[in-house]
Amino acid sequence: MAGGKGDKPAKSDKSAAGAKSSKGRKKETGLGLTNTKDGNFGEWYSEVVTKGEMIEYYEISGCYILRPWTMTIWEIMQNFFDPEIKKMKIKTCYFPLFVSNNVLQKEKDHIEGFAPEVAWVTRSGDSDLEVPIAIRPTSETVMYPYFSKWIRGHRDLPLKLNQWCNVVRWEFSNPTPFIRSREFLWQEGHTAFATKEEADTEVLEILELYRRLYEEYLAVPVVKGKKSEMEKFAGGLYTTSVEAFIPNTGRGVQGATSHCLGQNFAKMFDINFEDEKGEKAMVWQNSWAYSTRTIGVMVMVHGDDKGLVLPPKVSAVQVIVIHVPYKDADVKEIMNACTSTVKTLCDLGIRAEADLRENYPPGWKYSHWEMKGVPLRIEIGPKDFANNQVRAVRRDNGEKIDIPMADLADKVKGMLDTIQQSMFDVAKQKRDACIQVTKTWDEFIEALGQKKLILAPWCDEEEVEKEVKTKTKGETGAAKTLCSPFEQPELPEGTLCFASGKPAKKWTYWGRSY
Ligand code: 87F
């Protein structure tokens, strides 16, 4: 190990993870978390996203700086999703950030409950604006007047648009990076069809892409399903979602939504067309979105007491190569081995980098890259060099294996795939272990206390859901429906609702949620 001079990191903090000097004493490294995931989840989370260099807190509460470590993940997800929707003939557009009050208020029912969250611009310089303008919280009311203008006949349909943008919702309940922020990034898709069938089909196609984003990219298992009448988007006909679960807090989290809006907005905004028979008809619309919340869910699911754990598919750096100098060994030749290892991996399309900084000891660097969640670390020391091999260490489970230089390409590629799959499998196992089937009220309350993800037979009545909410209201928030999974277990004839005792209509997931 390096030890000795000049290797003390700039910052010094309460904790000292990792690095030991050659004398074997723990050094103050300024690295490491002061909170554990099980001990204080909220503090742990904000420490992980800041020390993992994803987020910097900003002066304005609820607003966060998204650092490159975050934006790369966002871009990788975008590079999957955008071509997929382009295959579906969805076109990119961009509408303005500002909305006039007039237009915003047009769909009254829709905006009513949301009004407190709308942010307004009222001044420019020293003078008040003649009329205040709102900042988009979503773009239905921004876009649909133009849908009305652009759609004339059936040949103008379908109209399928998507925009990548930011939105502002002035939330008041505890802001959390990624999960609940006042400004966030998303894509919002808005489409119009001649028939309900086409709209229905698209809702599910988009939902499947959201499932793939979570499961194939973020290695987070989700449930696809339908929202209850109470939890759906009030302006629409029905809402589908992918729901994730955070075992440590026992909370569900809506991962992304795909709505069929029906004809509500078409009525409001006069979005009509002349059909093939020459008759006037109203369009069927959808809207759908996923946001930077996806990244927060991923951090919450995979992170551990050493920091972030990133799935290889989305990590900006997939392999970090670190040289391990030793007393009299030839540092130059080990460094060269690192550089050529990086080159071999990069040539294969693997995102590899070397950390050859000499002012930090290897142990400090291990902790640093563990904090940032890099999936695989490769160490090269004099012995490895002599044996023509490298040592690989997995971030997700700490497993160490020696890889002969000759096998580097194959083995590393294989390991990254294995890590991706294994992270999903482990997350799914943990999620599934939290699922509790409850058939009575007492079982339900007990499971809720144990932070379970509850699957219960339900009569599907709004009044009953309201009652469950009221009865479970407490410090940690009320229980509500998350979704009714499309994959329904068998519901035997005569099964009763856990809450009302009436005949059950479906299985539904319940829990506290973000
Ligand atoms: C906050 C303020 C004003 C949510 C809001 O889910 C309006 C709204 O309409 C609002 N918060 N919503 C619902 C958004 C529905 C819908 N919009 C397009 C989506 C997907 C993308």
Short mmCIF file of C-alpha atoms and ligand atoms in Angstrom, two decimals, residues 104 110-119 135-141 144 168-171 184 186-190 210 233-236 239 254 256-259 261 265 286-290, ligand 1:
data_model
loop_
_atom_site.label_atom_id
_atom_site.label_comp_id
_atom_site.label_asym_id
_atom_site.label_seq_id
_atom_site.Cartn_x
_atom_site.Cartn_y
_atom_site.Cartn_z
CA LEU A 104 -54.34 26.83 -17.28
CA HIS A 110 -58.21 18.87 -13.58
CA ILE A 111 -56.40 21.87 -12.14
CA GLU A 112 -58.49 22.34 -8.98
CA GLY A 113 -56.72 19.94 -6.66
CA PHE A 114 -53.33 20.89 -8.06
CA ALA A 115 -53.69 24.69 -7.90
CA PRO A 116 -51.66 25.17 -4.70
CA GLU A 117 -48.64 23.63 -6.42
CA VAL A 118 -48.62 25.96 -9.42
CA ALA A 119 -45.77 28.50 -9.39
CA ILE A 135 -44.81 27.80 -14.98
CA ARG A 136 -45.93 24.44 -16.41
CA PRO A 137 -46.60 21.75 -13.82
CA THR A 138 -47.52 19.47 -16.77
CA SER A 139 -48.47 20.41 -20.33
CA GLU A 140 -52.03 19.23 -21.07
CA THR A 141 -53.40 22.76 -21.06
CA TYR A 144 -54.18 20.81 -26.27
CA VAL A 168 -42.28 22.82 -11.62
CA ARG A 169 -44.64 21.73 -8.85
CA TRP A 170 -44.33 23.75 -5.67
CA GLU A 171 -44.60 20.87 -3.22
CA PHE A 184 -37.81 17.89 -12.08
CA TRP A 186 -39.26 14.19 -17.38
CA GLN A 187 -40.57 13.17 -20.72
CA GLU A 188 -44.24 13.80 -21.30
CA GLY A 189 -46.02 12.04 -24.11
CA HIS A 190 -49.33 13.35 -25.43
CA TYR A 210 -41.48 1.87 -18.34
CA PHE A 233 -55.35 11.10 -12.68
CA ALA A 234 -58.68 12.87 -12.13
CA GLY A 235 -58.66 14.42 -15.59
CA GLY A 236 -58.44 11.05 -17.33
CA THR A 239 -54.45 5.37 -15.15
CA GLN A 254 -45.28 5.15 -8.24
CA ALA A 256 -44.19 6.09 -13.91
CA THR A 257 -47.71 6.50 -15.27
CA SER A 258 -49.48 5.93 -18.56
CA HIS A 259 -52.97 7.42 -18.73
CA LEU A 261 -57.49 10.38 -20.95
CA PHE A 265 -59.81 16.90 -22.72
CA ASN A 286 -53.35 9.48 -23.79
CA SER A 287 -50.63 11.07 -21.74
CA TRP A 288 -47.67 9.40 -20.08
CA ALA A 289 -44.50 10.30 -18.23
CA TYR A 290 -41.47 9.10 -16.36
C1 87F B 1 -49.61 19.76 -10.30
C2 87F B 1 -50.03 21.04 -10.62
C3 87F B 1 -50.89 21.24 -11.69
C4 87F B 1 -50.07 16.41 -11.46
C5 87F B 1 -50.04 18.69 -11.05
O1 87F B 1 -49.18 12.09 -15.17
C6 87F B 1 -51.33 20.18 -12.44
C7 87F B 1 -50.92 18.90 -12.13
O2 87F B 1 -52.11 17.85 -13.85
C8 87F B 1 -51.36 17.76 -12.88
N1 87F B 1 -49.64 17.44 -10.74
N2 87F B 1 -50.90 16.55 -12.51
C9 87F B 1 -51.28 15.35 -13.26
C10 87F B 1 -50.38 15.09 -14.42
C11 87F B 1 -51.00 14.17 -15.38
C12 87F B 1 -50.17 13.72 -16.56
N3 87F B 1 -49.59 14.76 -17.33
C13 87F B 1 -48.78 14.38 -18.47
C14 87F B 1 -49.16 12.67 -16.22
C15 87F B 1 -48.25 12.25 -17.31
C16 87F B 1 -47.76 13.34 -18.17
#
